[in-house]
Amino acid sequence: MSRIIIFVVFLLLFFALDVYVFQGYRLLVRRWAPGYGMLLNILYWAIPVTLLLLIVGTWLFSPDPTKNGIMMWSSSILFGLFIAKFVWVVFMVLDDIVRLVKLGGQKVKGDTDGTQITRSRFIVTTGALLAGTVFGTMLYGIANGAHNYTVMRRKLKLKNLPKAFQGFKIAQISDVHSGSFWSKDGVKRGIQMILDQKPDAIFFTGDLVNSKSSEFDDFKEIFSKLEAPYGVFSVLGNHDYGDYYRWPDKNGVTKEQNLQKLKNHQADMGWNLLMNESKVLEKDGEKLAILGVENWSGHLRFPKYGKLNEAYAGVADIENKLLLSHDPSHWRAEVLKDYPAIDAMFAGHTHGMQFGIDTKYYKWSPVKYQYPEWVDLYEENGQYLYVNRGFGYLGYPGRVGFLPEITVFELETA
């Protein structure tokens, strides 16, 4: 029932937004295409109504809406239209404020000549052009950004790193969100790019799915190709537990069964899923500890399943320790305070919000206002945190600025 209420509220807000924007749209139609006014007005309403019907129809009649391409594209385009129209609304509200101020001024002066204060074509046109730019950018981010994998190379200088692990190469990916993928060929290309780096070990830092383990069924064969001489190591992210889905599903699968199937997927692929535990890599008689914890967040709205004390207990006497933990807030909330012997933590979760400015000299995304450490490499008191930009996408099926990432680390002695 709560989902229905949320959907109805969204429809009412969307309709109210559409009615408001339509006033500016009609102004531009009268100016730019007066002979096609009726046709263009019908088209304005036909597009969102058609998209909504496709979404509702898919949800009602598709056996698995989360894997349906019609659902993905319809909801993505509708979301893009919503954002674009919201941008336009900002300019229209500004225009209405100006008109109200002018109207108030007229009444104060006692003007009663009946002159109408019309909408400013400049402000409304500027808003429309900016809204169109936003919508076009979002479509470009889907077509060109979603699977435009980028390899980031970083050196990690660890104190007392054994000579045997000098130059040891680790590839990290995070946040696959396989339920959102719309291009198998794109995913295959990304997996091959990881293998081309010839890493000694591979880290996966959580969120293999959006909610349901079945989302990964069609991609299991592709990801099973990931292998490295010292193994593939993984942890769970907040989405992997199925906390955002109402169980049991249509087939009677429970939340516990869903999570177990997800674990089985990783075991079948030969991945080392670390559930508050650790593994020790040995090379030429030297050791390197890999710790992995379940999701642990410093934010109240995300779960704290992780138990770092359990993962740490078995490797306390090993000099160098690398931690896999999905949520970067774990680093400042617990790792820096209580575990100074952990050399580096590898995380994901933020995706760089899949939108922003990502250059060598400047990085910005709205997610930075929620997470102090939200992308790339951080260092404090000789301890590192790396926040991966993510391999997949969630919600918006594209990326603008923050492209999907494959990180390659090379270990060196500090």
Coordinates of C-alpha atoms in Angstrom, one line a residue:
M1 CA 0.0 0.0 0.0
S2 CA 2.8 2.4 0.8
R3 CA 4.3 2.0 -2.7
I4 CA 0.9 2.8 -4.2
I5 CA 0.6 5.9 -2.1
I6 CA 4.1 7.0 -3.1
F7 CA 3.3 6.4 -6.8
V8 CA 0.1 8.4 -6.5
V9 CA 1.9 11.3 -4.8
F10 CA 4.5 11.2 -7.6
L11 CA 1.8 11.3 -10.3
L12 CA 0.1 14.3 -8.6
L13 CA 3.4 16.2 -8.4
F14 CA 4.4 15.3 -11.9
F15 CA 1.0 16.4 -13.2
A16 CA 1.1 19.7 -11.3
L17 CA 4.6 20.3 -12.7
D18 CA 3.4 19.5 -16.2
V19 CA 0.4 21.9 -16.0
Y20 CA 2.7 24.7 -14.8
V21 CA 5.4 24.1 -17.4
F22 CA 2.7 23.8 -20.1
Q23 CA 2.0 27.5 -19.7
G24 CA 5.5 28.4 -20.8
Y25 CA 5.4 25.7 -23.5
R26 CA 2.3 27.2 -25.1
L27 CA 4.0 30.6 -25.2
L28 CA 6.9 29.2 -27.1
V29 CA 4.7 27.2 -29.4
R30 CA 2.7 30.4 -30.3
R31 CA 6.0 32.1 -31.1
W32 CA 7.9 29.4 -32.9
A33 CA 5.3 27.3 -34.6
P34 CA 1.9 29.0 -34.6
G35 CA 0.6 26.8 -37.4
Y36 CA 1.2 23.6 -35.4
G37 CA -0.1 24.6 -32.0
M38 CA -2.8 22.0 -31.6
L39 CA -0.5 19.1 -32.7
L40 CA 2.4 20.2 -30.5
N41 CA 0.1 20.7 -27.5
I42 CA -1.2 17.1 -27.9
L43 CA 2.3 15.8 -28.3
Y44 CA 3.3 17.6 -25.0
W45 CA 0.8 15.5 -23.1
A46 CA 1.0 12.3 -25.2
I47 CA 4.7 11.6 -24.4
P48 CA 4.5 11.5 -20.6
V49 CA 1.1 9.7 -20.6
T50 CA 2.4 7.1 -23.0
L51 CA 5.5 6.6 -20.8
L52 CA 3.4 6.2 -17.7
L53 CA 1.1 3.7 -19.4
L54 CA 4.1 1.6 -20.5
I55 CA 5.5 1.7 -16.9
V56 CA 2.2 0.7 -15.3
G57 CA 1.5 -2.0 -17.9
T58 CA 5.0 -3.5 -17.5
W59 CA 4.7 -3.5 -13.8
L60 CA 1.4 -5.2 -13.9
F61 CA 2.0 -7.8 -16.6
S62 CA 5.7 -8.5 -16.8
P63 CA 6.9 -11.5 -14.8
D64 CA 10.0 -9.5 -13.7
P65 CA 9.7 -5.8 -14.3
T66 CA 13.2 -5.2 -12.9
K67 CA 14.7 -7.0 -16.0
N68 CA 12.3 -5.5 -18.5
G69 CA 13.9 -3.2 -21.1
I70 CA 10.6 -1.3 -21.7
M71 CA 10.4 -0.5 -18.0
M72 CA 14.0 0.7 -17.9
W73 CA 13.8 3.0 -20.9
S74 CA 10.4 4.3 -20.1
S75 CA 11.2 5.2 -16.6
S76 CA 14.6 6.7 -17.6
I77 CA 13.1 9.0 -20.2
L78 CA 10.3 10.0 -17.8
F79 CA 12.8 10.7 -15.1
G80 CA 14.8 12.8 -17.6
L81 CA 11.7 14.8 -18.6
F82 CA 10.9 15.4 -14.9
I83 CA 14.4 16.8 -14.2
A84 CA 14.3 18.9 -17.3
K85 CA 10.9 20.3 -16.5
F86 CA 11.9 21.0 -13.0
V87 CA 14.8 23.1 -14.3
W88 CA 12.4 25.0 -16.5
V89 CA 10.0 25.6 -13.6
V90 CA 12.8 27.5 -11.7
F91 CA 12.9 30.0 -14.5
M92 CA 9.1 30.2 -14.7
V93 CA 8.8 30.8 -11.0
L94 CA 11.4 33.6 -11.3
D95 CA 9.3 35.1 -14.1
D96 CA 6.1 34.9 -12.0
I97 CA 7.9 36.6 -9.1
V98 CA 8.9 39.5 -11.4
R99 CA 5.3 39.7 -12.7
L100 CA 3.9 39.8 -9.2
V101 CA 6.3 42.6 -8.2
K102 CA 5.4 44.6 -11.2
L103 CA 1.7 44.0 -10.6
G104 CA 2.1 45.1 -7.0
G105 CA 3.9 48.3 -8.1
Q106 CA 1.0 49.1 -10.5
K107 CA -1.5 48.8 -7.7
V108 CA 0.5 51.0 -5.3
K109 CA 0.7 53.7 -8.1
G110 CA -3.0 53.3 -8.7
D111 CA -2.6 52.3 -12.4
T112 CA -6.0 51.1 -13.6
D113 CA -5.6 51.1 -17.4
G114 CA -6.1 47.3 -17.5
T115 CA -2.6 46.7 -19.0
Q116 CA -1.7 43.0 -18.8
I117 CA 1.7 42.0 -17.5
T118 CA 2.6 39.1 -19.8
R119 CA 5.2 36.4 -19.3
S120 CA 8.8 37.4 -20.3
R121 CA 9.7 35.5 -23.4
F122 CA 13.4 35.9 -22.6
I123 CA 13.2 34.2 -19.2
V124 CA 10.8 31.4 -20.3
T125 CA 12.9 30.8 -23.5
T126 CA 16.1 30.7 -21.4
G127 CA 14.6 28.1 -19.1
A128 CA 13.4 26.0 -22.0
L129 CA 16.8 26.0 -23.6
L130 CA 18.5 25.1 -20.4
A131 CA 15.9 22.3 -19.7
G132 CA 16.5 21.0 -23.2
T133 CA 20.2 21.0 -22.5
V134 CA 19.7 19.1 -19.3
F135 CA 17.5 16.5 -21.0
G136 CA 20.0 16.1 -23.9
T137 CA 22.9 15.7 -21.5
M138 CA 21.0 13.0 -19.6
L139 CA 20.3 11.1 -22.8
Y140 CA 24.0 11.4 -23.8
G141 CA 25.0 10.1 -20.4
I142 CA 22.9 7.0 -21.1
A143 CA 24.1 6.4 -24.6
N144 CA 27.8 7.3 -24.1
G145 CA 28.5 7.3 -20.4
A146 CA 26.9 4.1 -18.9
H147 CA 29.5 1.7 -20.2
N148 CA 32.4 4.1 -21.0
Y149 CA 34.8 2.3 -18.6
T150 CA 37.8 4.2 -17.4
V151 CA 41.0 2.7 -15.9
M152 CA 42.4 4.7 -13.0
R153 CA 45.9 4.0 -11.8
R154 CA 47.1 4.7 -8.3
K155 CA 50.2 3.8 -6.3
L156 CA 49.8 2.8 -2.6
K157 CA 52.9 3.3 -0.5
L158 CA 52.6 1.1 2.6
K159 CA 55.0 1.1 5.5
N160 CA 57.1 -2.1 5.9
L161 CA 55.7 -3.7 2.8
P162 CA 57.6 -7.0 2.2
K163 CA 59.8 -7.1 -0.8
A164 CA 57.8 -10.0 -2.2
F165 CA 54.8 -7.7 -2.6
Q166 CA 56.6 -4.8 -4.2
G167 CA 54.7 -4.0 -7.4
F168 CA 51.8 -6.2 -6.4
K169 CA 48.9 -5.2 -8.6
I170 CA 45.3 -5.0 -7.4
A171 CA 42.3 -4.2 -9.6
Q172 CA 39.2 -2.9 -7.9
I173 CA 35.6 -2.6 -9.1
S174 CA 32.5 -1.7 -7.1
D175 CA 28.7 -1.3 -7.3
V176 CA 27.9 -3.5 -10.3
H177 CA 24.1 -3.2 -9.8
S178 CA 23.5 -5.9 -12.4
G179 CA 19.8 -5.3 -12.3
S180 CA 20.3 -2.0 -14.0
F181 CA 22.5 -3.1 -16.9
W182 CA 21.0 -2.5 -20.4
S183 CA 24.1 -3.6 -22.5
K184 CA 25.6 -7.0 -22.2
D185 CA 28.2 -6.1 -24.8
G186 CA 29.2 -3.1 -22.8
V187 CA 29.6 -5.2 -19.7
K188 CA 31.7 -7.8 -21.6
R189 CA 34.0 -5.0 -22.8
G190 CA 34.5 -3.8 -19.2
I191 CA 35.3 -7.2 -17.9
Q192 CA 37.9 -7.7 -20.7
M193 CA 39.4 -4.3 -19.7
I194 CA 39.9 -5.7 -16.1
L195 CA 41.6 -8.8 -17.4
D196 CA 43.8 -6.8 -19.7
Q197 CA 45.4 -5.1 -16.6
K198 CA 46.7 -8.5 -15.6
P199 CA 46.1 -7.9 -11.8
D200 CA 47.6 -10.2 -9.2
A201 CA 44.3 -9.9 -7.2
I202 CA 40.9 -8.4 -7.8
F203 CA 38.7 -6.6 -5.2
F204 CA 35.0 -6.2 -5.5
T205 CA 33.5 -3.9 -2.9
G206 CA 29.8 -4.6 -2.9
D207 CA 26.4 -4.1 -4.5
L208 CA 26.4 -6.9 -7.0
V209 CA 22.6 -6.4 -7.4
N210 CA 19.9 -3.8 -6.7
S211 CA 17.8 -6.1 -4.5
K212 CA 17.2 -9.5 -6.1
S213 CA 19.9 -12.2 -6.7
S214 CA 18.0 -13.1 -9.9
E215 CA 19.2 -9.9 -11.4
F216 CA 22.6 -11.4 -11.7
D217 CA 21.5 -14.6 -13.5
D218 CA 22.1 -13.2 -17.0
F219 CA 25.5 -11.8 -16.1
K220 CA 27.0 -14.6 -14.0
E221 CA 28.8 -16.2 -17.0
I222 CA 30.3 -12.8 -18.0
F223 CA 31.6 -12.0 -14.5
S224 CA 32.8 -15.6 -13.9
K225 CA 35.7 -14.8 -16.3
L226 CA 37.2 -12.5 -13.7
E227 CA 40.2 -14.3 -12.2
A228 CA 43.6 -13.5 -10.9
P229 CA 46.6 -15.5 -9.6
Y230 CA 45.9 -14.6 -5.9
G231 CA 42.1 -14.6 -6.2
V232 CA 39.0 -12.5 -6.4
F233 CA 37.9 -11.0 -3.0
S234 CA 34.5 -9.5 -2.4
V235 CA 32.2 -8.1 0.3
L236 CA 28.5 -7.3 0.4
G237 CA 27.0 -3.8 -0.1
N238 CA 23.8 -2.4 1.4
H239 CA 21.8 -3.4 -1.7
D240 CA 22.9 -7.0 -1.6
Y241 CA 20.8 -7.9 1.5
G242 CA 17.5 -7.2 -0.2
D243 CA 16.5 -4.7 2.4
Y244 CA 14.8 -2.4 -0.2
Y245 CA 12.4 -5.1 -1.5
R246 CA 9.2 -6.6 0.0
W247 CA 9.6 -10.3 0.5
P248 CA 8.6 -13.0 -0.3
D249 CA 8.6 -12.2 -4.0
K250 CA 6.0 -13.4 -6.6
N251 CA 7.7 -16.8 -6.6
G252 CA 7.7 -17.2 -2.8
V253 CA 11.4 -16.5 -2.4
T254 CA 12.3 -15.1 1.0
K255 CA 14.8 -12.5 1.9
E256 CA 17.1 -15.1 3.5
Q257 CA 16.9 -17.4 0.4
N258 CA 17.7 -14.4 -1.8
L259 CA 20.8 -13.6 0.1
Q260 CA 21.9 -17.2 0.1
K261 CA 21.6 -17.4 -3.6
L262 CA 23.7 -14.3 -4.0
K263 CA 26.4 -15.9 -1.9
N264 CA 26.1 -19.0 -4.0
H265 CA 26.6 -17.0 -7.1
Q266 CA 29.9 -15.7 -5.8
A267 CA 31.0 -19.1 -4.6
D268 CA 30.2 -20.6 -8.0
M269 CA 32.4 -18.0 -9.7
G270 CA 35.3 -18.8 -7.3
W271 CA 35.1 -15.5 -5.5
N272 CA 36.2 -15.2 -1.9
L273 CA 33.3 -13.5 -0.2
L274 CA 34.6 -12.1 3.1
M275 CA 31.8 -12.1 5.7
N276 CA 33.6 -10.3 8.6
E277 CA 36.6 -12.5 8.0
S278 CA 40.1 -12.3 6.6
K279 CA 42.4 -14.2 4.2
V280 CA 46.2 -14.2 4.1
L281 CA 48.1 -14.0 0.8
E282 CA 51.6 -15.6 0.8
K283 CA 54.3 -14.9 -1.7
D284 CA 57.9 -16.0 -1.3
G285 CA 57.3 -16.6 2.4
E286 CA 55.9 -13.1 3.0
K287 CA 52.4 -12.3 4.0
L288 CA 49.7 -9.7 3.2
A289 CA 46.3 -9.7 5.0
I290 CA 43.0 -9.1 3.2
L291 CA 40.1 -8.2 5.5
G292 CA 36.5 -8.0 4.4
V293 CA 33.4 -6.9 6.4
E294 CA 29.7 -6.8 5.7
N295 CA 28.1 -3.5 5.1
W296 CA 28.9 -0.9 7.9
S297 CA 27.8 2.7 7.5
G298 CA 28.3 5.8 9.6
H299 CA 24.9 7.0 8.4
L300 CA 21.8 5.9 10.3
R301 CA 19.7 5.1 7.2
F302 CA 22.2 2.4 6.1
P303 CA 22.8 -0.9 8.0
K304 CA 25.7 -1.8 10.3
Y305 CA 26.1 -5.5 9.7
G306 CA 29.9 -5.4 9.6
K307 CA 32.0 -6.7 12.5
L308 CA 35.6 -5.5 11.9
N309 CA 36.8 -6.9 15.2
E310 CA 36.0 -10.4 14.0
A311 CA 37.8 -9.9 10.6
Y312 CA 40.8 -8.3 12.4
A313 CA 41.2 -10.9 15.1
G314 CA 42.9 -13.5 12.9
V315 CA 45.4 -11.2 11.2
A316 CA 46.4 -8.8 14.0
D317 CA 50.0 -10.0 13.9
I318 CA 50.5 -9.5 10.1
E319 CA 52.2 -6.2 9.3
N320 CA 50.2 -5.1 6.2
K321 CA 46.4 -5.2 6.1
L322 CA 44.0 -4.2 3.4
L323 CA 40.3 -3.8 4.2
L324 CA 37.3 -4.2 1.9
S325 CA 34.3 -2.3 3.2
H326 CA 31.5 -1.0 1.0
D327 CA 30.6 2.3 2.6
P328 CA 33.3 4.9 2.8
S329 CA 31.9 6.5 6.0
H330 CA 33.2 3.3 7.8
W331 CA 36.7 4.7 7.4
R332 CA 36.3 7.8 9.5
A333 CA 33.7 6.4 11.9
E334 CA 35.6 3.3 13.0
V335 CA 38.8 2.4 11.0
L336 CA 40.8 5.6 11.6
K337 CA 39.8 5.7 15.3
D338 CA 40.2 2.1 16.4
Y339 CA 42.4 0.3 13.8
P340 CA 45.5 2.3 13.0
A341 CA 47.3 -0.8 11.8
I342 CA 45.0 -1.1 8.7
D343 CA 47.0 0.3 5.9
A344 CA 44.2 0.9 3.3
M345 CA 40.5 0.6 3.0
F346 CA 38.8 0.0 -0.4
A347 CA 35.1 1.2 -0.8
G348 CA 32.5 2.3 -3.2
H349 CA 28.8 3.1 -2.6
T350 CA 28.7 6.8 -3.7
H351 CA 29.0 6.3 -7.5
G352 CA 30.1 9.9 -7.6
M353 CA 26.3 10.2 -7.8
Q354 CA 26.9 9.4 -11.5
F355 CA 26.8 13.1 -12.2
G356 CA 29.3 16.0 -11.7
I357 CA 32.6 17.4 -12.6
D358 CA 35.5 14.9 -12.5
T359 CA 38.9 16.4 -13.6
K360 CA 42.4 16.1 -12.4
Y361 CA 42.2 19.5 -10.7
Y362 CA 38.6 19.7 -9.6
K363 CA 35.9 17.3 -8.6
W364 CA 32.4 18.1 -7.7
S365 CA 29.1 16.2 -7.2
P366 CA 26.1 16.7 -4.9
V367 CA 27.1 13.6 -3.0
K368 CA 30.1 15.4 -1.5
Y369 CA 27.7 17.2 0.8
Q370 CA 26.7 13.9 2.4
Y371 CA 30.0 12.1 2.4
P372 CA 33.3 13.8 3.4
E373 CA 35.2 11.1 1.5
W374 CA 33.2 10.4 -1.6
V375 CA 35.5 9.7 -4.6
D376 CA 39.2 8.7 -5.3
L377 CA 42.1 8.6 -2.9
Y378 CA 42.3 9.9 0.7
E379 CA 45.2 9.7 3.2
E380 CA 45.3 10.5 6.9
N381 CA 48.0 9.6 9.4
G382 CA 49.5 7.1 6.9
Q383 CA 46.2 5.3 6.3
Y384 CA 44.5 5.3 2.9
L385 CA 40.9 5.2 1.7
Y386 CA 40.0 4.7 -1.9
V387 CA 36.4 5.4 -3.0
N388 CA 35.7 3.7 -6.4
R389 CA 33.3 5.5 -8.8
G390 CA 31.5 2.2 -9.4
F391 CA 31.2 -0.2 -12.4
G392 CA 27.5 0.0 -12.9
Y393 CA 24.6 2.5 -12.3
L394 CA 21.5 2.7 -10.2
G395 CA 18.3 4.7 -10.9
Y396 CA 19.5 6.8 -13.8
P397 CA 21.0 4.3 -16.3
G398 CA 23.8 6.5 -17.4
R399 CA 26.7 8.7 -16.2
V400 CA 27.7 12.3 -16.8
G401 CA 31.1 13.3 -15.7
F402 CA 31.8 10.4 -13.3
L403 CA 32.3 7.5 -15.7
P404 CA 32.3 3.8 -14.6
E405 CA 35.7 2.9 -13.1
I406 CA 38.2 0.2 -13.0
T407 CA 41.0 1.0 -10.5
V408 CA 44.4 -0.5 -10.7
F409 CA 46.6 -0.2 -7.6
E410 CA 50.4 -0.9 -7.4
L411 CA 51.8 -1.5 -3.9
E412 CA 55.1 0.1 -3.0
T413 CA 57.1 0.6 0.2
A414 CA 56.6 4.0 1.9

